[in-house]
Coordinates of C-alpha atoms in Angstrom, one line a residue:
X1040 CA 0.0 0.0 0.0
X1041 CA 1.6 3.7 -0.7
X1042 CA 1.8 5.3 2.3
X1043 CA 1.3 9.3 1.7
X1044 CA 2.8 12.2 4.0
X1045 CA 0.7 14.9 3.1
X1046 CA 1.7 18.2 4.6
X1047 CA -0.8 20.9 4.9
X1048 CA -0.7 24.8 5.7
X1049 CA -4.2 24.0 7.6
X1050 CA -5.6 20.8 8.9
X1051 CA -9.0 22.5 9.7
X1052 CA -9.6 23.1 5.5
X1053 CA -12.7 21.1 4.5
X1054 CA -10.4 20.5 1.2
X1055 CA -7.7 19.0 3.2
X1056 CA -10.4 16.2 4.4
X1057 CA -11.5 16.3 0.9
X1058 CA -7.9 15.2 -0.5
X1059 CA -7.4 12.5 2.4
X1060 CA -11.1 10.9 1.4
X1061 CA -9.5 10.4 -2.3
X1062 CA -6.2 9.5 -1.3
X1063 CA -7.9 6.8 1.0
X1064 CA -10.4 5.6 -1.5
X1065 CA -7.9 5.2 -4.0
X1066 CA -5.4 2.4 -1.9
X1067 CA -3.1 4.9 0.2
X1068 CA -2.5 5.3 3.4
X1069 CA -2.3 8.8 4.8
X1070 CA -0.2 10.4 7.2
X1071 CA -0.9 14.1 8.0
X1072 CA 0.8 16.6 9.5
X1073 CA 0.4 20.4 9.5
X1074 CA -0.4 24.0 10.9
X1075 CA -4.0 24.5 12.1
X1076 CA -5.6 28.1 12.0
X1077 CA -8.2 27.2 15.2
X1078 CA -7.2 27.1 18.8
X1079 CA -6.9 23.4 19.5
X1080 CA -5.4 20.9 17.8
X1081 CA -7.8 18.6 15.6
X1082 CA -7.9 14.8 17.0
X1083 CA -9.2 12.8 14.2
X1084 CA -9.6 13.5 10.1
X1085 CA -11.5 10.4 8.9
X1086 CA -9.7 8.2 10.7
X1087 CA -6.1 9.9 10.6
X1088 CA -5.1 11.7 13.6
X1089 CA -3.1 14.9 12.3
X1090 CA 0.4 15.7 13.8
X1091 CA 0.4 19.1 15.2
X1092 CA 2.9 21.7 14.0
X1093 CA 1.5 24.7 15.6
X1094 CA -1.2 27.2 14.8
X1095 CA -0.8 29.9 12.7
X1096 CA -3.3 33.1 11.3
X1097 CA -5.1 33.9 8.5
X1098 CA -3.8 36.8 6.5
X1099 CA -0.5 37.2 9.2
X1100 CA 2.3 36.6 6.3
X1101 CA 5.0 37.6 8.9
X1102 CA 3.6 35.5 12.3
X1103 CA 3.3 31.9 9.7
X1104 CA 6.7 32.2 8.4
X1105 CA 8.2 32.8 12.0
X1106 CA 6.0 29.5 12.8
X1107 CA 7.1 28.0 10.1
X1108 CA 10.9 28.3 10.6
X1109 CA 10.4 27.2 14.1
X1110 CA 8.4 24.0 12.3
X1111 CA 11.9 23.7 10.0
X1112 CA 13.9 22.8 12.7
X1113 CA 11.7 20.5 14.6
X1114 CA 10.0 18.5 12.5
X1115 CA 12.4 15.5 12.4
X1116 CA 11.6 14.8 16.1
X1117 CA 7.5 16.0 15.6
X1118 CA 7.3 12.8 13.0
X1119 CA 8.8 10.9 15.6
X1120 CA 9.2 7.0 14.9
X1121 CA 7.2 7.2 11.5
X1122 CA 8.1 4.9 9.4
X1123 CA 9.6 6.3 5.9
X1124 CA 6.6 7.1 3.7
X1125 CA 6.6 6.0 -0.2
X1126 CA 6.0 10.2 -0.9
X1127 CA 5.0 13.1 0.3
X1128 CA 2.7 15.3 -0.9
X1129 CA 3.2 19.3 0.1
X1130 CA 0.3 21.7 -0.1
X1131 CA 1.3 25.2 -0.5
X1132 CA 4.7 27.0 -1.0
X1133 CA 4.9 27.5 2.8
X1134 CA 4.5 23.2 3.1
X1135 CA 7.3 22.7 0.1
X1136 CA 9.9 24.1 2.5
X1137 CA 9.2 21.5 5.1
X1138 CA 8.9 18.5 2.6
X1139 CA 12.0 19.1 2.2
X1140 CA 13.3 19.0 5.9
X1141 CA 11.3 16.0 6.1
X1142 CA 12.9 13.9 3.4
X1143 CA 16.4 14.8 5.2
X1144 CA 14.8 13.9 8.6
X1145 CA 14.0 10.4 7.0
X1146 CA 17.4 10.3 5.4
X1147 CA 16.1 8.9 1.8
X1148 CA 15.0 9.8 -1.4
X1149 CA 11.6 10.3 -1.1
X1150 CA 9.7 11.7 -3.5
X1151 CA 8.2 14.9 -3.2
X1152 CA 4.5 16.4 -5.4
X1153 CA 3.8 19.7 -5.1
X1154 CA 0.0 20.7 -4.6
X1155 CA -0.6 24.6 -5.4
X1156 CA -4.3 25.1 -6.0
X1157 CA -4.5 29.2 -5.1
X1158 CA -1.7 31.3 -6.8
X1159 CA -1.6 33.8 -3.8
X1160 CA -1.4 37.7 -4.8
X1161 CA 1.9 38.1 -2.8
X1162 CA 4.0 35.8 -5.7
X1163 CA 2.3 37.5 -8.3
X1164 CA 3.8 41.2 -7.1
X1165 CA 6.5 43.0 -9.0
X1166 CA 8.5 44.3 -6.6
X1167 CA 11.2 42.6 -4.5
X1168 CA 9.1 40.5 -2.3
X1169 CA 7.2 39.3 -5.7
X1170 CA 10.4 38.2 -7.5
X1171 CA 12.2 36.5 -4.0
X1172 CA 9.2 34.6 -3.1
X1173 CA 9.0 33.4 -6.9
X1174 CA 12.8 32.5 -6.5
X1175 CA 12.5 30.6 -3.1
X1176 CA 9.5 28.5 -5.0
X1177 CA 11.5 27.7 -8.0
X1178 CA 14.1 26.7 -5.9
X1179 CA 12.0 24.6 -3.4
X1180 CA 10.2 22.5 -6.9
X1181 CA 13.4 22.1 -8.6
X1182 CA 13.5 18.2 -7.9
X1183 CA 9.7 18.2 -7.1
X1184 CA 8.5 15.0 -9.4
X1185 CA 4.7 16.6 -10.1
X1186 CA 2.9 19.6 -9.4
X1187 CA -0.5 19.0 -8.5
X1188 CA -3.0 21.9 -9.5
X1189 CA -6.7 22.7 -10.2
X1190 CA -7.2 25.1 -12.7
X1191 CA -5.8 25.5 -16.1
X1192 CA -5.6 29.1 -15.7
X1193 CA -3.1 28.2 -13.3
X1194 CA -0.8 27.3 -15.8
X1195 CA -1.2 28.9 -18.6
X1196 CA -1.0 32.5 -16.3
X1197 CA 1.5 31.5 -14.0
X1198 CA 3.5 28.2 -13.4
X1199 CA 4.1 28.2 -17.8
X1200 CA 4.8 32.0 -18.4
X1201 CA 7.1 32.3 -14.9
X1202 CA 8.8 28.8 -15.3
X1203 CA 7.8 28.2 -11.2
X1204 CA 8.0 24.7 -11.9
X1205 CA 9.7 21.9 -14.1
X1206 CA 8.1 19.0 -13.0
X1207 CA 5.2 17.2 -14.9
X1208 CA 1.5 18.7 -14.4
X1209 CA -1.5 16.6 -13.3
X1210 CA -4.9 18.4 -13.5
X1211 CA -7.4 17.5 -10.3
X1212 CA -10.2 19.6 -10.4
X1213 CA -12.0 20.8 -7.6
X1214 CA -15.1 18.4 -8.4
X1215 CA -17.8 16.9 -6.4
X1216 CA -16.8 13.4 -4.4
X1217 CA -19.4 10.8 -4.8
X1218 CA -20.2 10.3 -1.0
X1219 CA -21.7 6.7 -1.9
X1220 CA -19.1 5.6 -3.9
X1221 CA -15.8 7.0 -2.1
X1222 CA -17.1 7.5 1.8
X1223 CA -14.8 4.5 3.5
X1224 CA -17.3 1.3 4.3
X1225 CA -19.7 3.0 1.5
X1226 CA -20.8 0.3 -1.1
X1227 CA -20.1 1.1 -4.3
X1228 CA -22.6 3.3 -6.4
X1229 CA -23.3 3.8 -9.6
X1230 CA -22.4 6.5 -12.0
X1231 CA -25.0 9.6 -12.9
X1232 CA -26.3 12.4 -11.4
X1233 CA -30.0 12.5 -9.9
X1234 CA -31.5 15.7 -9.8
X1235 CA -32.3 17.3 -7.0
X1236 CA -35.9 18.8 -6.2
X1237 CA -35.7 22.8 -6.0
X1238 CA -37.9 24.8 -4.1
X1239 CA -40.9 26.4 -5.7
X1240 CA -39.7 30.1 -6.6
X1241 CA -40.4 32.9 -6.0
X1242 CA -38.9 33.9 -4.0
X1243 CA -35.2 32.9 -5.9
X1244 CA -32.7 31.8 -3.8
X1245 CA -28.9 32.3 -4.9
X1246 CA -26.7 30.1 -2.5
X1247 CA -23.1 30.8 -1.7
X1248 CA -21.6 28.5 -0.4
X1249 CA -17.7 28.0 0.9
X1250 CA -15.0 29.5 1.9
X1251 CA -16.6 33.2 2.2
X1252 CA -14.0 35.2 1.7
X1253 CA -15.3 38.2 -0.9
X1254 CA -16.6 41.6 0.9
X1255 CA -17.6 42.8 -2.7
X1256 CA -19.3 39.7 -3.4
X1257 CA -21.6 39.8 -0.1
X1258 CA -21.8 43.9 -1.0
X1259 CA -23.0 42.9 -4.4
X1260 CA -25.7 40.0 -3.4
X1261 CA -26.6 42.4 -0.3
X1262 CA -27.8 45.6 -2.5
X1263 CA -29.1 43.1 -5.5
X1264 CA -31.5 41.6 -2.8
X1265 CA -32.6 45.2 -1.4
X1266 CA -33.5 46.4 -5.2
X1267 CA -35.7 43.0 -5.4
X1268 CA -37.6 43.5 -2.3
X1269 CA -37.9 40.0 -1.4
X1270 CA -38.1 37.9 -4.6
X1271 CA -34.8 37.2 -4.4
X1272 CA -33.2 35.9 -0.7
X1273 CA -29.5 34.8 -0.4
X1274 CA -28.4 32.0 1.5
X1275 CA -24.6 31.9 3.2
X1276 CA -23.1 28.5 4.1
X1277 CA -19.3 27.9 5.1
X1278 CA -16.7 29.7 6.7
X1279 CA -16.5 33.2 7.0
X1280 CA -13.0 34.8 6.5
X1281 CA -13.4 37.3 9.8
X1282 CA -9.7 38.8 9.0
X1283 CA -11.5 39.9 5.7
X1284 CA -14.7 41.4 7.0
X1285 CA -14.6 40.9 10.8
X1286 CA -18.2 42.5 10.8
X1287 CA -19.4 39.6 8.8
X1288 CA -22.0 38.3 11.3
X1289 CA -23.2 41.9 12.3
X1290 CA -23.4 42.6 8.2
X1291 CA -26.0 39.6 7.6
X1292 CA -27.9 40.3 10.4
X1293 CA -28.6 43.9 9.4
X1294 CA -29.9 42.7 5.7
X1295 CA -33.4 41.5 5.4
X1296 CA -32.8 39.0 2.8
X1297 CA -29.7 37.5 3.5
X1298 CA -29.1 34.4 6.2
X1299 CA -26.2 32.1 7.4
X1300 CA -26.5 28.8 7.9
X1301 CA -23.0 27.8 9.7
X1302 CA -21.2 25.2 8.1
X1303 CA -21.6 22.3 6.5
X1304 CA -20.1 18.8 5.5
X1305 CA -18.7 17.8 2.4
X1306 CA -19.6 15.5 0.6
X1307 CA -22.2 14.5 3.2
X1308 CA -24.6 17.6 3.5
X1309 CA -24.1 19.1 0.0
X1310 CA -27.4 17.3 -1.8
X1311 CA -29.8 19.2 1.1
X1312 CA -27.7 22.7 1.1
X1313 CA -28.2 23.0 -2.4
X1314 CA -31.7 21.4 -2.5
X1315 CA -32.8 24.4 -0.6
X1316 CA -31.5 27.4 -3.6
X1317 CA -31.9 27.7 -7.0
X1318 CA -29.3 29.6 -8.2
X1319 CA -25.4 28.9 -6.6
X1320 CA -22.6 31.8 -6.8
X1321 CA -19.6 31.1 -8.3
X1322 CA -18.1 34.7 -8.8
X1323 CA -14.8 35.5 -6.0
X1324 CA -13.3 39.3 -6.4
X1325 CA -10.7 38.5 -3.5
X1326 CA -7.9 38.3 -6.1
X1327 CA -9.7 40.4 -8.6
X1328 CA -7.4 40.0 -11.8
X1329 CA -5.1 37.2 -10.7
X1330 CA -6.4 33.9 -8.5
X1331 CA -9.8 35.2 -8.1
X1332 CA -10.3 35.3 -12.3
X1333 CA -8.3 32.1 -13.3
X1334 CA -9.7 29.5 -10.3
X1335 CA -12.9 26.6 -11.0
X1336 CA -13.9 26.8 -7.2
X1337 CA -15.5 24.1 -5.5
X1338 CA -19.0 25.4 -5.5
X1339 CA -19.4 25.2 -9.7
X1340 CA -18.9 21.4 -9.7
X1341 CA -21.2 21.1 -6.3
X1342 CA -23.9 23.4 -7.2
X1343 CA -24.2 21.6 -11.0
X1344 CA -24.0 18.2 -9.5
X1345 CA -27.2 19.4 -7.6
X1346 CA -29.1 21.0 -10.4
X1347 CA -28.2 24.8 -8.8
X1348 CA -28.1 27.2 -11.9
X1349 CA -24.3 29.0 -12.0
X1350 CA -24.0 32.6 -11.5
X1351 CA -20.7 33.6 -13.3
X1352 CA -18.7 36.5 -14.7
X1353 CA -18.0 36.1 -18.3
X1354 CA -14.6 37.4 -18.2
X1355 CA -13.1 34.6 -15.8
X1356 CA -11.8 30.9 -15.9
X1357 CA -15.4 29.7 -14.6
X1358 CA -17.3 31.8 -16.9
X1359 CA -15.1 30.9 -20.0
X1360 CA -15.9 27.2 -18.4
X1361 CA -19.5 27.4 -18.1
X1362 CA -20.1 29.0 -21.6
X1363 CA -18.2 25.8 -23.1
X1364 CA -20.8 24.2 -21.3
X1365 CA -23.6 26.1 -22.8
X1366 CA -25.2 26.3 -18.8
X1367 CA -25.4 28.8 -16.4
X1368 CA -25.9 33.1 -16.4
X1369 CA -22.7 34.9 -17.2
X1370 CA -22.7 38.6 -15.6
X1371 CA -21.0 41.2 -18.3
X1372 CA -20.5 43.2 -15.3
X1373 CA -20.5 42.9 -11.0
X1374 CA -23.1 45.5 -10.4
X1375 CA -26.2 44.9 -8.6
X1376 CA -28.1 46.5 -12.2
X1377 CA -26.5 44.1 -13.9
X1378 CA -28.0 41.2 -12.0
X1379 CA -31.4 43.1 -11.9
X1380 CA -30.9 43.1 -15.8
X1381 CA -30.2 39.3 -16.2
X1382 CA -32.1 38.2 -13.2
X1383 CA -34.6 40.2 -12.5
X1384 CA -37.3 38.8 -14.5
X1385 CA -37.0 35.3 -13.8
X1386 CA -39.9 32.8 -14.1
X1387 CA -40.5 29.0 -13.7
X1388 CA -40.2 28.1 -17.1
X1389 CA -37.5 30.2 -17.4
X1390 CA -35.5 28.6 -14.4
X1391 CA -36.7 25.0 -15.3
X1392 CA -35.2 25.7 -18.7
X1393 CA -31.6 26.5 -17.3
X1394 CA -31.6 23.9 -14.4
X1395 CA -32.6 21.5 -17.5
X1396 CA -29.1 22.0 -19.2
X1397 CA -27.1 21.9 -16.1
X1398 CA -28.5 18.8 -14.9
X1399 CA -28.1 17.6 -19.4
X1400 CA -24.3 17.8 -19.3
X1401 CA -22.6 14.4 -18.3
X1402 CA -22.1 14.1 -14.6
X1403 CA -18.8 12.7 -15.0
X1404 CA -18.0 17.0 -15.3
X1405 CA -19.1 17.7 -12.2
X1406 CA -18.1 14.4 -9.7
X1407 CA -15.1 12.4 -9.2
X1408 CA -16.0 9.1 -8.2
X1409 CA -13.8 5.6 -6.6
X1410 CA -12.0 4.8 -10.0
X1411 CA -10.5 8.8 -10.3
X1412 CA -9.2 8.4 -6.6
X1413 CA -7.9 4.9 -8.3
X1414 CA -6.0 6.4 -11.2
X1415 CA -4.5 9.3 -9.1
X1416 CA -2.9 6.7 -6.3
X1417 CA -1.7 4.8 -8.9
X1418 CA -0.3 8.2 -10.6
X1419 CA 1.3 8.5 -7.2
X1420 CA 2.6 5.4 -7.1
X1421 CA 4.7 5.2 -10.7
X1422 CA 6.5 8.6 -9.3
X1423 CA 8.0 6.3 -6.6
X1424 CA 9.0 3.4 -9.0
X1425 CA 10.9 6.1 -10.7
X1426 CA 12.5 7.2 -7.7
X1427 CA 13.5 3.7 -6.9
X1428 CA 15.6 3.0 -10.1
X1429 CA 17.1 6.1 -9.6
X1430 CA 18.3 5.2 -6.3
X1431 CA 19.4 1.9 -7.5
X1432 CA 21.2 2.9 -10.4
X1433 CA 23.0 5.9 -8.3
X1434 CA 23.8 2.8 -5.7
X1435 CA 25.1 0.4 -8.5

């Protein structure tokens, strides 16, 4: 069995359980270890109980790389008595540093994969920091076997035009896991896509759903739902970024048609969250320009997989996606007149129409199911039969 050290910039990220469900499902077996961005450390991720490496905070640059060269030097003795893993999988710039003091703690050749699936704004700057923190990565991937990423934006607008990275590129989208099929002591299920009964409108109800990190975008839906008076409500699941708008709570409160509904589990909940809208938000100004424009977020493969209608901007990765796709409504601008314009009018036929062409497009688009976690283990596992002949020619 390949046994997988996957270190992780935060253990509490609903991806990172994501990530260990696949690896899991596909015939690995996981170790984790990484920072966590809540008070207390986490005791159990499906069955895997994470090895602490201290906390660190959202949005402090400064405070996680003084926790992370703290992490450098101890992390030998934090793994402890770990066996040698076949590979190790490092998620984030901040993670490829430590692979690296790993694979000297265990004295070998391990291989390491790079998994970058946010190109943050502070690599993408022109000035000195921009360029050094470019550098350090293309000095950290220099031996990396694969980078691991979700978008091709990705690299066409960064890890291609910057060089970042020489290794071979696999493409894991951020789709929809198949609870039935890939949930540990789950039977297997079979493939499609059952619809999912909406709720009669009006009124409309656009879900966002996530990781909510976009001031403009809760602006945006805010005034749009004021200007409809009530035929249009907006419902907020997920996780609030507080260092982004700390008045977040206060801010939802005050609006008459917006609500929160805490957060959720994934894959387990995401069938009744998105049962409950019509319409699912897949627009992100946090990186306006750069990530924000060239990322396929979570929430367009979950909301289609559920029949939820996409609400895009035309301009971006997502909206160049979905108009491929021939689904979904494509803003030519992010004003709340603009949404009026293309939304404002909308009737049951008109909605059944465009649910009817998300829920036409094969579901293998939206879902990744036991056989994907299959082939990317096994991906996985030829890097480390290529490490091994290396070894044993360099030992011959």
């Amino acid at each position: 069995m390949l046994h997988v050290l996957y270190l992780v910039h935060d253990v509490s990220d609903p991806a990172v359980r994501r990530r260990i469900i696949m690896l899991r499902a596909g015939g690995a077996e996981v170790t984790l270890a990484g920072f966590r961005r809540i008070t207390n450390p986490i005791a159990d991720i499906e069955g895997v109980r994470p090895i602490d490496l201290g906390a660190t905070r959202d949005g402090r640059f400064g405070q996680r790389l003084a926790t992370i060269a703290k992490a450098a030097v101890s992390i030998g003795s934090k793994l402890g008595d770990m066996p040698r893993p076949d590979l190790i999988i490092a998620r984030n710039l901040e993670m490829l540093a430590l692979a690296r003091r790993a694979r000297s703690a265990f004295g070998a050749s391990v291989p390491i994969v790079y998994e970058c699936l946010d190109i943050h704004r502070l690599v993408l700057r022109n000035d000195v920091m921009g360029k050094a923190l470019r550098a350090t990565e293309r000095f950290l991937a220099r031996d990396v076997k694969l980078l691991v990423t979700s978008s091709p934006a990705f690299i066409a607008n960064y890890f291609k035009p910057f060089g970042q990275v020489a290794a071979p590129i696999e493409l894991v989208e951020n789709k929809y896991f198949e609870a039935a099929a890939i949930l540990p002591g789950s039977p297997e299920a079979p493939g499609g896509s059952e619809a999912v009964e909406s709720p009669v409108g009006p009124p409309w109800r656009i879900g966002w759903f996530g990781a909510l990190r976009c001031r403009r975008s809760l602006e945006l839906l805010a005034d749009f739902s004021r200007r409809m008076e009530g035929r249009f409500e907006i419902v907020l699941r997920g996780r609030p970024a507080l260092s982004e708008f700390p008045d977040f709570h206060a801010f939802v409160e005050s609006e008459p048609w917006l609500s929160f509904g805490g957060p959720y589990r994934n894959p387990e909940d995401m069938a009744s969250i998105y049962g409950e809208v019509h319409f699912s938000w897949a627009i992100d100004f946090f990186e306006a320009g750069q990530n924000s424009e060239w990322l396929l977020p979570n929430r367009l493969y979950e909301g289609c997989r559920f029949g939820a209608v996409p609400i895009s901007m035309g301009n971006t990765e997502t909206g160049r996606f979905l108009s491929k796709q021939d689904i979904g409504i494509l803003l030519p601008e992010a004003s709340p007149k603009a949404l009026e314009a293309t939304l404002g009018k909308m009737d049951e036929h008109r909605f059944a129409s465009l649910k009817a062409r998300v829920l036409g497009r094969n579901p293998r688009t939206w879902s990744y199911d036991r056989s994907d976690c299959r082939a990317l283990v096994e991906r996985l596992r030829s890097l480390t039969a290529v490490s091994g002949s290396f070894a044993a020619e360099a030992l011959a």
